[in-house]
Coordinates of C-alpha atoms and ligand atoms in Angstrom, one line a residue:
Chain A
M1 CA 17.7 53.5 60.7
E2 CA 20.2 52.7 63.4
N3 CA 18.0 53.4 66.4
A4 CA 14.6 51.8 65.9
S5 CA 13.0 52.7 69.2
V6 CA 10.6 55.6 69.5
P7 CA 12.4 58.8 70.5
S8 CA 11.8 59.9 74.0
V9 CA 9.4 62.8 74.3
D10 CA 12.0 65.5 75.0
N11 CA 13.8 64.7 71.7
I12 CA 10.7 65.3 69.5
R13 CA 10.8 68.5 67.5
F14 CA 7.3 69.9 67.1
D15 CA 8.2 71.8 64.0
G16 CA 8.8 68.4 62.4
S17 CA 11.5 67.0 60.2
A18 CA 11.8 67.9 56.5
R19 CA 10.0 64.7 55.7
T20 CA 7.2 65.3 58.1
R21 CA 6.8 68.9 56.7
W22 CA 6.6 67.5 53.2
R23 CA 3.9 65.0 54.2
L24 CA 1.8 67.7 55.9
G25 CA 2.2 69.9 52.8
F26 CA 1.1 67.0 50.6
D27 CA -2.0 66.6 52.9
R28 CA -2.8 70.3 52.3
V29 CA -2.6 69.9 48.5
I30 CA -4.9 66.9 48.7
G31 CA -7.3 69.0 50.8
W32 CA -7.5 71.5 48.0
L33 CA -7.5 69.0 45.2
L34 CA -10.5 67.0 46.4
P35 CA -13.1 69.9 46.3
L36 CA -11.7 70.8 42.9
L37 CA -12.2 67.2 41.6
F38 CA -15.7 67.3 43.1
L39 CA -16.4 70.4 41.1
V40 CA -15.1 68.7 37.9
A41 CA -17.4 65.8 38.6
I42 CA -20.5 67.9 39.3
L43 CA -20.0 70.3 36.5
P44 CA -21.4 68.0 33.7
I45 CA -24.4 67.4 35.9
L46 CA -25.1 71.1 36.4
S47 CA -24.6 71.8 32.7
L48 CA -27.0 69.0 31.8
V49 CA -29.6 70.4 34.1
Y50 CA -29.1 73.8 32.5
Y51 CA -29.1 72.5 29.0
V52 CA -32.4 70.6 29.5
S53 CA -34.1 73.3 31.5
A54 CA -33.2 76.0 29.0
R55 CA -34.9 74.1 26.2
A56 CA -37.8 72.8 28.1
L57 CA -38.9 75.7 30.3
P58 CA -39.7 78.6 27.8
T59 CA -42.7 76.7 26.3
L60 CA -43.7 74.6 29.3
S61 CA -47.2 75.5 30.4
W62 CA -50.0 74.1 32.4
T63 CA -51.7 73.0 29.2
V64 CA -48.6 71.1 28.0
L65 CA -48.6 69.2 31.3
T66 CA -52.3 68.5 31.5
S67 CA -53.8 68.2 28.0
T68 CA -54.7 64.7 27.0
S69 CA -56.1 65.6 23.7
P70 CA -55.2 63.0 21.1
Y71 CA -55.0 65.8 18.5
R72 CA -52.2 67.8 20.1
T73 CA -48.6 67.1 19.4
D74 CA -47.4 69.6 22.0
A75 CA -48.9 68.1 25.1
L76 CA -47.6 65.7 27.7
G77 CA -50.8 64.7 29.5
V78 CA -51.0 61.2 28.0
P79 CA -47.4 60.2 28.6
I80 CA -47.5 61.7 32.1
I81 CA -50.6 59.7 33.1
G82 CA -49.1 56.6 31.3
T83 CA -45.9 57.0 33.2
F84 CA -47.7 57.6 36.5
E85 CA -49.9 54.5 36.1
V86 CA -47.1 52.2 34.9
M87 CA -44.8 53.4 37.7
L88 CA -47.5 52.9 40.3
L89 CA -48.3 49.4 39.3
A90 CA -44.7 48.4 38.6
T91 CA -43.7 49.7 42.0
L92 CA -46.5 47.9 43.7
L93 CA -45.4 44.6 42.1
A94 CA -41.7 45.3 42.8
V95 CA -42.4 46.0 46.4
L96 CA -44.6 42.9 46.7
F97 CA -42.0 40.6 45.3
G98 CA -38.9 42.4 46.5
L99 CA -40.1 42.7 50.1
F100 CA -41.3 39.2 50.4
G101 CA -38.2 37.8 48.7
G102 CA -35.9 40.0 50.8
I103 CA -37.5 39.1 54.1
A104 CA -37.6 35.4 53.2
T105 CA -33.9 35.5 52.3
A106 CA -32.9 37.4 55.4
E107 CA -35.0 35.5 57.9
F108 CA -35.9 32.1 56.6
L109 CA -33.5 30.7 54.0
S110 CA -30.4 28.8 55.0
D111 CA -27.2 30.6 54.5
R112 CA -26.3 28.6 51.4
V113 CA -29.6 29.1 49.6
A114 CA -29.7 32.7 50.6
G115 CA -26.2 33.1 49.1
W116 CA -27.5 31.8 45.7
V117 CA -30.5 34.1 45.8
R118 CA -28.4 37.1 46.6
M119 CA -26.0 36.3 43.8
S120 CA -28.9 36.1 41.4
A121 CA -30.3 39.4 42.5
N122 CA -26.9 41.0 42.1
L123 CA -26.7 39.6 38.6
L124 CA -30.1 41.0 37.8
V125 CA -29.1 44.4 39.0
G126 CA -26.0 44.3 36.8
T127 CA -28.0 43.1 33.8
P128 CA -28.3 45.8 31.0
S129 CA -31.9 46.9 30.9
I130 CA -32.2 46.1 27.2
I131 CA -31.7 42.4 28.1
I132 CA -34.5 42.8 30.7
G133 CA -36.5 44.4 27.9
Y134 CA -36.0 41.4 25.6
F135 CA -36.8 39.0 28.5
G136 CA -40.1 40.9 29.0
Y137 CA -40.7 40.9 25.2
F138 CA -40.3 37.1 24.9
T139 CA -42.0 36.3 28.2
F140 CA -44.9 38.7 28.5
V141 CA -45.5 39.9 24.9
L142 CA -44.9 36.6 23.1
Y143 CA -45.1 33.7 25.5
F144 CA -48.0 35.0 27.6
G145 CA -49.5 36.4 24.4
W146 CA -50.2 39.9 25.9
G147 CA -48.9 41.6 22.9
L148 CA -47.2 45.0 23.0
S149 CA -49.3 46.3 25.9
Y150 CA -49.7 48.3 29.0
I151 CA -49.6 45.2 31.2
A152 CA -46.5 43.7 29.5
G153 CA -44.7 47.0 30.2
V154 CA -45.8 47.0 33.9
F155 CA -44.6 43.5 34.4
T156 CA -41.3 44.0 32.6
L157 CA -40.5 47.3 34.5
S158 CA -41.4 45.7 37.8
F159 CA -39.1 42.8 36.9
F160 CA -36.4 45.4 36.4
M161 CA -37.1 47.2 39.7
T162 CA -37.6 44.2 41.9
P163 CA -34.0 43.3 42.6
Y164 CA -33.3 46.8 43.9
V165 CA -36.1 46.5 46.4
F166 CA -35.1 42.9 47.2
R167 CA -31.6 43.9 47.9
T168 CA -32.4 46.7 50.3
A169 CA -35.1 44.6 52.1
D170 CA -32.7 41.8 52.5
L171 CA -29.9 44.1 53.7
A172 CA -32.3 46.0 56.0
F173 CA -33.4 42.8 57.8
T174 CA -30.0 41.2 58.0
S175 CA -28.6 44.4 59.5
V176 CA -31.0 44.6 62.4
P177 CA -28.6 44.3 65.3
R178 CA -28.3 40.7 66.3
H179 CA -28.9 41.3 70.0
I180 CA -32.2 43.0 69.3
R181 CA -33.3 40.2 67.1
E182 CA -32.3 37.6 69.7
A183 CA -34.0 39.6 72.4
A184 CA -37.3 39.5 70.4
L185 CA -37.1 35.9 69.6
G186 CA -35.9 35.2 73.1
S187 CA -39.1 36.7 74.5
G188 CA -41.1 34.2 72.6
A189 CA -41.9 36.1 69.5
K190 CA -42.7 33.9 66.5
P191 CA -40.6 34.8 63.5
S192 CA -43.6 36.5 62.0
Q193 CA -44.2 38.5 65.2
Y194 CA -40.5 39.5 65.2
I195 CA -40.7 40.6 61.6
L196 CA -43.9 42.7 62.1
K197 CA -43.3 44.2 65.5
V198 CA -39.5 44.6 65.7
G199 CA -37.8 44.0 62.4
T200 CA -40.0 46.1 60.2
P201 CA -39.8 49.3 62.3
I202 CA -36.1 49.1 62.2
A203 CA -35.8 48.1 58.6
F204 CA -38.5 50.4 57.3
P205 CA -36.5 53.5 56.5
Q206 CA -33.9 51.5 54.6
I207 CA -36.6 49.7 52.6
L208 CA -38.3 52.9 51.8
T209 CA -35.1 54.3 50.6
G210 CA -34.7 51.2 48.3
V211 CA -38.2 51.6 47.0
F212 CA -37.6 55.3 46.1
L213 CA -34.3 54.6 44.5
A214 CA -35.9 51.7 42.5
M215 CA -38.5 54.2 41.4
A216 CA -35.9 56.8 40.4
I217 CA -34.1 54.2 38.3
G218 CA -37.3 52.8 36.9
V219 CA -38.8 56.1 35.8
G220 CA -35.7 56.8 33.8
E221 CA -35.6 53.5 32.0
T222 CA -36.4 53.2 28.4
A223 CA -35.6 49.7 27.0
P224 CA -38.0 47.6 29.2
I225 CA -40.8 49.8 28.1
V226 CA -39.9 50.4 24.4
L227 CA -39.6 46.7 23.8
T228 CA -42.9 45.7 25.5
T229 CA -45.4 48.4 24.8
Q230 CA -46.5 50.6 22.0
P231 CA -47.0 54.3 22.3
G232 CA -50.6 55.5 22.0
V233 CA -52.3 58.9 21.7
L234 CA -54.9 58.0 24.3
V235 CA -54.8 57.4 28.0
P236 CA -54.8 53.6 28.4
Q237 CA -58.3 52.1 28.4
T238 CA -57.5 48.4 29.2
V239 CA -54.6 46.5 30.3
Y240 CA -53.8 45.6 26.7
S241 CA -53.9 49.2 25.5
P242 CA -51.0 51.1 24.1
V243 CA -49.3 53.3 26.7
T244 CA -46.8 56.1 26.4
F245 CA -44.0 56.4 28.9
L246 CA -42.1 59.7 29.1
T247 CA -38.7 58.1 28.3
Q248 CA -40.4 56.4 25.3
L249 CA -41.5 59.8 24.1
I250 CA -38.0 61.1 24.4
W251 CA -36.7 58.1 22.5
E252 CA -39.3 58.5 19.7
N253 CA -39.3 62.2 19.4
F254 CA -35.7 63.0 19.8
A255 CA -33.8 60.0 18.3
Q256 CA -36.3 59.3 15.5
S257 CA -37.6 62.7 14.5
Q258 CA -36.2 65.9 13.1
S259 CA -39.1 68.2 13.9
S260 CA -38.0 70.9 16.3
G261 CA -41.5 71.0 18.0
L262 CA -41.3 67.3 18.8
Q263 CA -37.8 67.8 20.1
V264 CA -38.9 70.5 22.5
L265 CA -41.5 68.1 23.7
A266 CA -38.8 65.6 24.3
F267 CA -36.8 68.1 26.3
Q268 CA -39.9 68.9 28.4
A269 CA -40.3 65.2 29.1
A270 CA -36.7 64.9 30.0
F271 CA -37.1 67.9 32.3
L272 CA -40.0 66.2 34.1
I273 CA -38.1 63.0 34.6
M274 CA -35.2 65.0 35.9
V275 CA -37.4 66.8 38.4
V276 CA -39.0 63.5 39.5
V277 CA -35.6 61.8 39.9
I278 CA -34.2 64.7 41.9
A279 CA -37.3 64.9 44.0
L280 CA -37.2 61.2 44.8
N281 CA -33.5 61.5 45.8
I282 CA -34.4 64.4 48.1
V283 CA -37.2 62.4 49.7
V284 CA -34.8 59.5 50.2
R285 CA -32.4 61.9 52.0
L286 CA -35.1 63.3 54.2
I287 CA -36.4 59.9 55.1
S288 CA -33.1 58.5 56.0
S289 CA -31.9 61.4 58.1
R290 CA -35.2 61.6 59.9
Y291 CA -35.3 57.9 60.7
R292 CA -31.6 57.9 61.6
K293 CA -32.5 60.3 64.3
R294 CA -35.4 58.3 65.5
L295 CA -33.4 55.0 65.7
E296 CA -30.4 56.7 67.3
G297 CA -29.2 54.7 70.2
L298 CA -30.4 51.4 68.8
Y299 CA -27.0 50.7 67.4
A300 CA -25.0 52.0 70.4
Chain B
M1 CA -52.0 31.5 81.6
S2 CA -52.6 28.3 79.8
G3 CA -50.3 25.3 79.5
E4 CA -48.7 25.7 82.9
A5 CA -47.7 22.3 84.3
S6 CA -49.3 21.3 87.5
S7 CA -47.2 22.7 90.3
P8 CA -45.2 20.1 92.3
S9 CA -44.3 20.5 95.9
A10 CA -43.8 24.1 96.9
N11 CA -40.2 23.5 97.8
G12 CA -39.1 21.4 94.8
P13 CA -36.7 23.1 92.4
V14 CA -38.3 25.5 89.9
L15 CA -35.7 24.6 87.4
A16 CA -33.8 21.3 87.5
V17 CA -31.0 20.8 85.0
R18 CA -29.9 17.2 84.4
G19 CA -26.9 16.0 82.5
L20 CA -26.9 19.0 80.2
T21 CA -24.4 18.8 77.4
V22 CA -24.0 21.2 74.5
T23 CA -21.8 20.2 71.6
A24 CA -20.6 22.4 68.7
A25 CA -18.9 20.4 66.0
K26 CA -17.6 17.6 68.4
R27 CA -16.4 20.2 70.9
K28 CA -18.3 20.1 74.2
I29 CA -19.2 23.6 75.3
L30 CA -21.1 22.3 78.3
D31 CA -20.4 18.9 79.7
G32 CA -22.9 17.1 81.8
V33 CA -24.1 20.0 84.0
T34 CA -26.5 19.0 86.7
L35 CA -27.9 21.7 88.9
D36 CA -31.1 22.7 90.8
F37 CA -32.6 26.1 91.2
P38 CA -34.8 26.3 94.3
P39 CA -37.7 28.8 94.6
R40 CA -36.9 32.3 95.7
S41 CA -33.1 32.1 95.0
L42 CA -30.5 34.0 93.2
T43 CA -27.8 31.8 91.8
A44 CA -24.7 33.4 90.4
V45 CA -23.1 31.5 87.6
V46 CA -19.4 32.5 87.6
G47 CA -16.3 31.3 85.7
P48 CA -13.6 32.6 83.4
S49 CA -14.5 34.0 80.1
G50 CA -15.3 31.3 77.5
C51 CA -16.2 28.7 80.2
G52 CA -19.8 28.4 78.8
K53 CA -21.8 30.7 81.1
T54 CA -23.7 32.3 78.2
T55 CA -24.4 29.0 76.6
F56 CA -25.6 27.6 79.9
V57 CA -28.3 30.3 80.5
R58 CA -29.3 30.2 76.9
T59 CA -30.2 26.5 77.3
L60 CA -32.5 27.4 80.2
N61 CA -35.1 28.9 77.8
R62 CA -34.1 27.1 74.6
M63 CA -32.6 30.3 73.2
V64 CA -29.5 28.2 72.5
E65 CA -31.4 26.9 69.4
L66 CA -31.3 30.3 67.8
T67 CA -27.6 29.6 67.1
P68 CA -27.4 27.0 64.4
G69 CA -25.0 24.1 64.8
L70 CA -25.3 23.5 68.6
R71 CA -26.6 20.2 69.8
V72 CA -28.2 19.9 73.3
E73 CA -28.5 16.7 75.3
G74 CA -29.9 16.1 78.7
H75 CA -32.9 17.8 80.1
V76 CA -34.1 20.9 81.9
D77 CA -37.2 20.5 84.0
Y78 CA -39.3 23.6 84.5
V79 CA -41.7 23.0 87.4
G80 CA -41.6 19.3 86.6
Q81 CA -41.9 19.6 82.8
N82 CA -38.9 18.9 80.6
I83 CA -38.6 21.9 78.3
Y84 CA -36.6 19.7 75.9
G85 CA -39.3 17.0 75.9
P86 CA -41.0 15.8 72.8
G87 CA -43.7 18.1 71.5
V88 CA -42.5 21.1 73.5
N89 CA -42.6 24.3 71.5
P90 CA -39.5 26.4 72.2
V91 CA -41.5 29.6 71.4
L92 CA -43.9 28.9 74.3
V93 CA -41.0 28.1 76.6
R94 CA -39.4 31.5 75.8
R95 CA -42.6 33.3 76.5
R96 CA -42.5 32.0 80.1
I97 CA -38.8 32.2 80.8
G98 CA -37.4 35.6 79.9
M99 CA -33.8 36.7 79.5
V100 CA -31.9 40.0 80.0
F101 CA -28.7 40.4 78.0
Q102 CA -25.3 42.1 78.4
R103 CA -26.3 45.1 76.4
P104 CA -29.8 46.7 76.8
T105 CA -32.1 45.4 74.0
V106 CA -34.9 47.8 74.0
F107 CA -37.0 47.9 70.8
P108 CA -37.7 51.0 68.8
M109 CA -41.1 51.7 70.4
S110 CA -42.5 53.4 73.4
I111 CA -41.5 52.6 77.0
F112 CA -45.0 51.2 77.5
E113 CA -44.9 49.0 74.4
N114 CA -41.5 47.7 75.3
A115 CA -42.7 46.5 78.7
A116 CA -45.9 45.2 77.1
F117 CA -44.0 43.3 74.4
G118 CA -44.4 39.8 75.8
L119 CA -48.0 40.4 76.7
R120 CA -48.8 41.5 73.2
L121 CA -47.3 38.3 71.8
I122 CA -49.9 36.3 73.7
H123 CA -52.7 38.8 72.9
E124 CA -53.6 39.7 76.5
P125 CA -56.5 42.1 76.8
E126 CA -55.8 45.8 77.2
E127 CA -56.7 46.0 80.9
V128 CA -54.5 43.1 81.8
V129 CA -51.6 44.7 79.8
D130 CA -52.1 48.0 81.6
R131 CA -52.0 46.5 85.0
A132 CA -49.1 44.1 84.2
V133 CA -47.0 46.8 82.7
T134 CA -47.3 49.0 85.7
E135 CA -46.6 46.2 88.0
A136 CA -43.5 45.1 86.0
L137 CA -42.1 48.6 85.9
V138 CA -42.6 48.9 89.7
R139 CA -40.9 45.6 90.3
A140 CA -38.0 46.5 88.0
G141 CA -37.5 49.7 90.0
L142 CA -38.2 52.0 87.0
W143 CA -41.7 53.1 87.6
D144 CA -41.0 56.4 89.4
E145 CA -38.6 57.5 86.7
V146 CA -40.9 56.8 83.7
K147 CA -44.5 57.0 84.9
Q148 CA -44.8 60.5 83.5
D149 CA -43.8 59.6 79.9
L150 CA -44.7 56.0 79.1
D151 CA -45.3 57.0 75.5
R152 CA -41.8 58.3 75.0
S153 CA -39.4 56.3 72.8
A154 CA -37.5 53.8 74.9
L155 CA -34.4 54.7 73.0
S156 CA -34.4 58.0 74.8
L157 CA -33.7 56.3 78.2
S158 CA -30.2 56.0 79.7
G159 CA -28.4 52.7 79.4
G160 CA -29.2 51.8 83.0
Q161 CA -32.9 52.7 82.6
Q162 CA -33.0 50.7 79.4
Q163 CA -31.6 47.6 81.2
R164 CA -34.2 47.9 83.9
L165 CA -36.9 48.3 81.1
C166 CA -35.6 45.0 79.7
I167 CA -36.0 43.5 83.1
A168 CA -39.6 44.9 83.3
R169 CA -40.3 43.4 79.8
A170 CA -39.3 40.0 81.1
L171 CA -41.2 40.4 84.3
A172 CA -44.4 41.5 82.6
V173 CA -45.5 38.0 81.8
N174 CA -45.1 37.1 85.5
P175 CA -42.4 34.5 85.1
R176 CA -41.1 32.2 87.8
V177 CA -37.6 32.4 86.4
L178 CA -35.6 35.3 85.2
L179 CA -32.3 34.7 83.3
L180 CA -29.7 37.5 83.3
D181 CA -26.5 37.3 81.3
E182 CA -24.0 39.8 82.7
P183 CA -26.7 42.4 82.9
T184 CA -24.4 45.1 84.3
S185 CA -21.3 44.6 82.2
A186 CA -22.2 47.6 80.0
L187 CA -23.3 49.9 82.8
D188 CA -21.6 52.4 85.0
P189 CA -21.3 51.9 88.7
A190 CA -24.4 53.9 89.7
A191 CA -26.6 52.1 87.1
T192 CA -25.1 48.8 88.2
Q193 CA -26.0 49.5 91.8
R194 CA -29.7 50.1 90.8
V195 CA -29.9 46.9 88.8
E196 CA -28.3 45.0 91.7
S197 CA -30.9 46.3 94.2
T198 CA -33.6 45.4 91.7
M199 CA -32.2 41.8 91.6
E200 CA -32.1 41.6 95.4
R201 CA -35.7 42.6 95.6
L202 CA -36.8 40.2 92.9
K203 CA -35.1 37.2 94.4
Q204 CA -37.6 37.4 97.3
D205 CA -40.3 35.9 95.0
I206 CA -38.8 34.4 91.9
V207 CA -35.8 32.4 90.7
L208 CA -32.9 34.5 89.3
V209 CA -30.1 33.0 87.4
L210 CA -27.3 35.6 87.1
V211 CA -24.3 35.1 84.9
T212 CA -21.5 37.3 86.0
H213 CA -17.7 37.4 85.5
N214 CA -17.6 39.6 88.5
V215 CA -17.0 37.7 91.7
S216 CA -17.7 40.7 94.0
Q217 CA -21.1 41.1 92.3
A218 CA -21.8 37.5 93.1
A219 CA -20.8 38.2 96.7
R220 CA -23.1 41.2 96.9
V221 CA -26.3 39.8 95.5
S222 CA -26.4 36.0 95.2
D223 CA -27.3 33.4 97.8
R224 CA -25.7 30.6 95.8
V225 CA -22.7 30.4 93.5
A226 CA -22.2 27.9 90.7
F227 CA -18.6 27.8 89.3
L228 CA -18.2 26.7 85.7
H229 CA -14.9 25.8 84.2
S230 CA -14.4 24.5 80.6
G231 CA -18.1 23.7 80.4
R232 CA -18.1 21.6 83.6
L233 CA -19.8 22.5 86.8
I234 CA -17.0 22.4 89.3
E235 CA -18.7 23.6 92.4
V236 CA -22.0 24.9 93.7
G237 CA -23.1 26.0 97.1
P238 CA -24.1 28.9 99.3
T239 CA -22.3 32.0 98.3
A240 CA -20.3 32.4 101.5
D241 CA -19.2 28.8 101.4
V242 CA -18.0 28.8 97.8
L243 CA -16.3 32.2 97.9
E244 CA -14.7 31.8 101.4
R245 CA -14.1 28.1 101.6
P246 CA -13.9 26.8 98.0
K247 CA -13.6 23.0 97.9
D248 CA -12.0 22.8 94.5
P249 CA -8.5 24.3 93.7
L250 CA -9.9 25.6 90.4
T251 CA -12.5 27.6 92.2
E252 CA -10.0 28.9 94.6
Q253 CA -7.7 30.0 91.8
F254 CA -10.5 31.8 90.1
I255 CA -11.7 33.6 93.2
T256 CA -8.3 34.6 94.4
G257 CA -7.3 35.7 91.0
R258 CA -10.2 38.0 91.0
F259 CA -9.8 39.3 94.5
A260 CA -6.0 39.6 94.4
Ligands
ADP401 N1 -22.1 28.8 68.1 C1 -20.9 28.4 68.6 N2 -20.1 27.5 67.9 C2 -19.0 27.1 68.3 N3 -18.5 27.4 69.5 C3 -19.2 28.2 70.3 C4 -20.4 28.8 69.9 N4 -20.9 29.6 70.8 C5 -20.0 29.6 71.8 N5 -18.9 28.8 71.5 C6 -17.8 28.5 72.4 O1 -18.2 28.0 73.6 C7 -17.4 28.5 74.6 C8 -18.3 29.1 75.7 O2 -18.9 30.3 75.2 P1 -19.8 31.2 76.1 O3 -20.9 30.4 76.6 O4 -20.1 32.4 75.4 O5 -18.8 31.5 77.3 P2 -18.9 32.7 78.4 O6 -20.2 33.3 78.3 O7 -18.6 32.0 79.7 O8 -17.8 33.6 78.1 C9 -16.4 29.4 74.0 O9 -15.2 28.8 74.0 C10 -17.0 29.7 72.7 O10 -15.9 29.9 71.8
MG402 MG1 -20.8 35.4 78.0

């Protein structure tokens, strides 16, 4: 280019040079291509939803969902209750440990120590669940001597879910605007008062999102449960009882059996998990958009 | 109101800063600042950007310690009690000496609860809180605008109203000192004017320390000007004296630079 300076306004042609036209055209192509790629990406998901629903829905009835009779092989009552109970307890534990750990890391630990803790949490999130399953097996089943049991499953699953809650709690508290945090501490709030009165209301929606996502991930997990519990035909009676998880049923019925009735049951279990996961994701959406509106202006 | 030091003579300084030095990794951000704040005064702390104004006000209620890595030497006497003395709890200091920042820092709660924040921290009974909140909102010049909807979220207020709510929050604990770090730098002229008239009213009964980079603001509202440069206090005196007849060439350069 011999003249490097910007052309004066009167010399600019608004229909553009050939190169400019080519670039704008390229932009248009990308504009068409992206939605197309999105469709390609979402198509497998839609077909999966269809595939599962088509096999699960025709025979899905209220009895299938609610019967806990040990003599029926076409009912999901026992694994539904098992999944619900295990999820409830595992979520409680994960929230307890994840929340305290996340707040401690964000508010109290020195940057160096916090860095190590965060790295460990990231490692745990990236760890294949089968390894967490084996960890639970060796720790809770063997070392603690709980055997293949309800409680071993709860602890292993909560161990799997905790880092997700931890990460969002940590992130939520570290991303409270610095000037808001300083203003609270500068008014003489003790760290605990800051956390309860100012930090939590701001961090809450993000933490809740993390909890729901951890639940969505946890409810679809198989390995941590399969390796630490044994399936039972009854609703768990004690903490050492057998317990059936929905994913476990899919694993047993689908991968291990050829009976078409059991396979339909597996599809019905899969359908339920799908619904729960989708519902959890929708709840997450609703919460975050709702709270974003409420906290609008805080980050201005 | 527990733990208040016995009040010395009525005309002694409310805040007395002695040999205040703040060091960050060997670099002195503040260098031996000595300065008194008499009762019922508004002192404008002026100086070029980066001269240490923010650091200075943050030493006055020990907020400076929220930034790791800064070392503070010297002392600050609040009504005769050194707030850097042994055994002094910085949390208790901050409950008595409030600060208002460059940007409004309202919390995501109602207007009432924002104003009541400092009182809740010390568990004041409800009737005390009610009275103190009203009084603080009146003193901050916000009462007429918000008395109808104290339960509304404070985030719904305009920037200028939010800033006056922050002033009310600091006033609610009935402090003898209010620190303001460029409180109008994020506000439009009309909102600035409101905050300035609030400050002019407040200086009738408490000590205001106003950091500003805006010399004409200092001229409008302050009775004393302290000029900081590279962490050193170059000059302090009545506003008219410092702005019209500066003794130090650095002060003169700064003022004329701004006015020119
Ligand atoms: N935490 C810190 N560590 C190191 N240097 C700092 C720190 N905080 C402020 N400073 C430095 O101290 C000087 C004064 O800062 P500040 O008090 O914010 O000035 P002002 O408010 O007058 O603009 C600046 O040069 C700044 O870079
Ligand atoms: Mg500053």
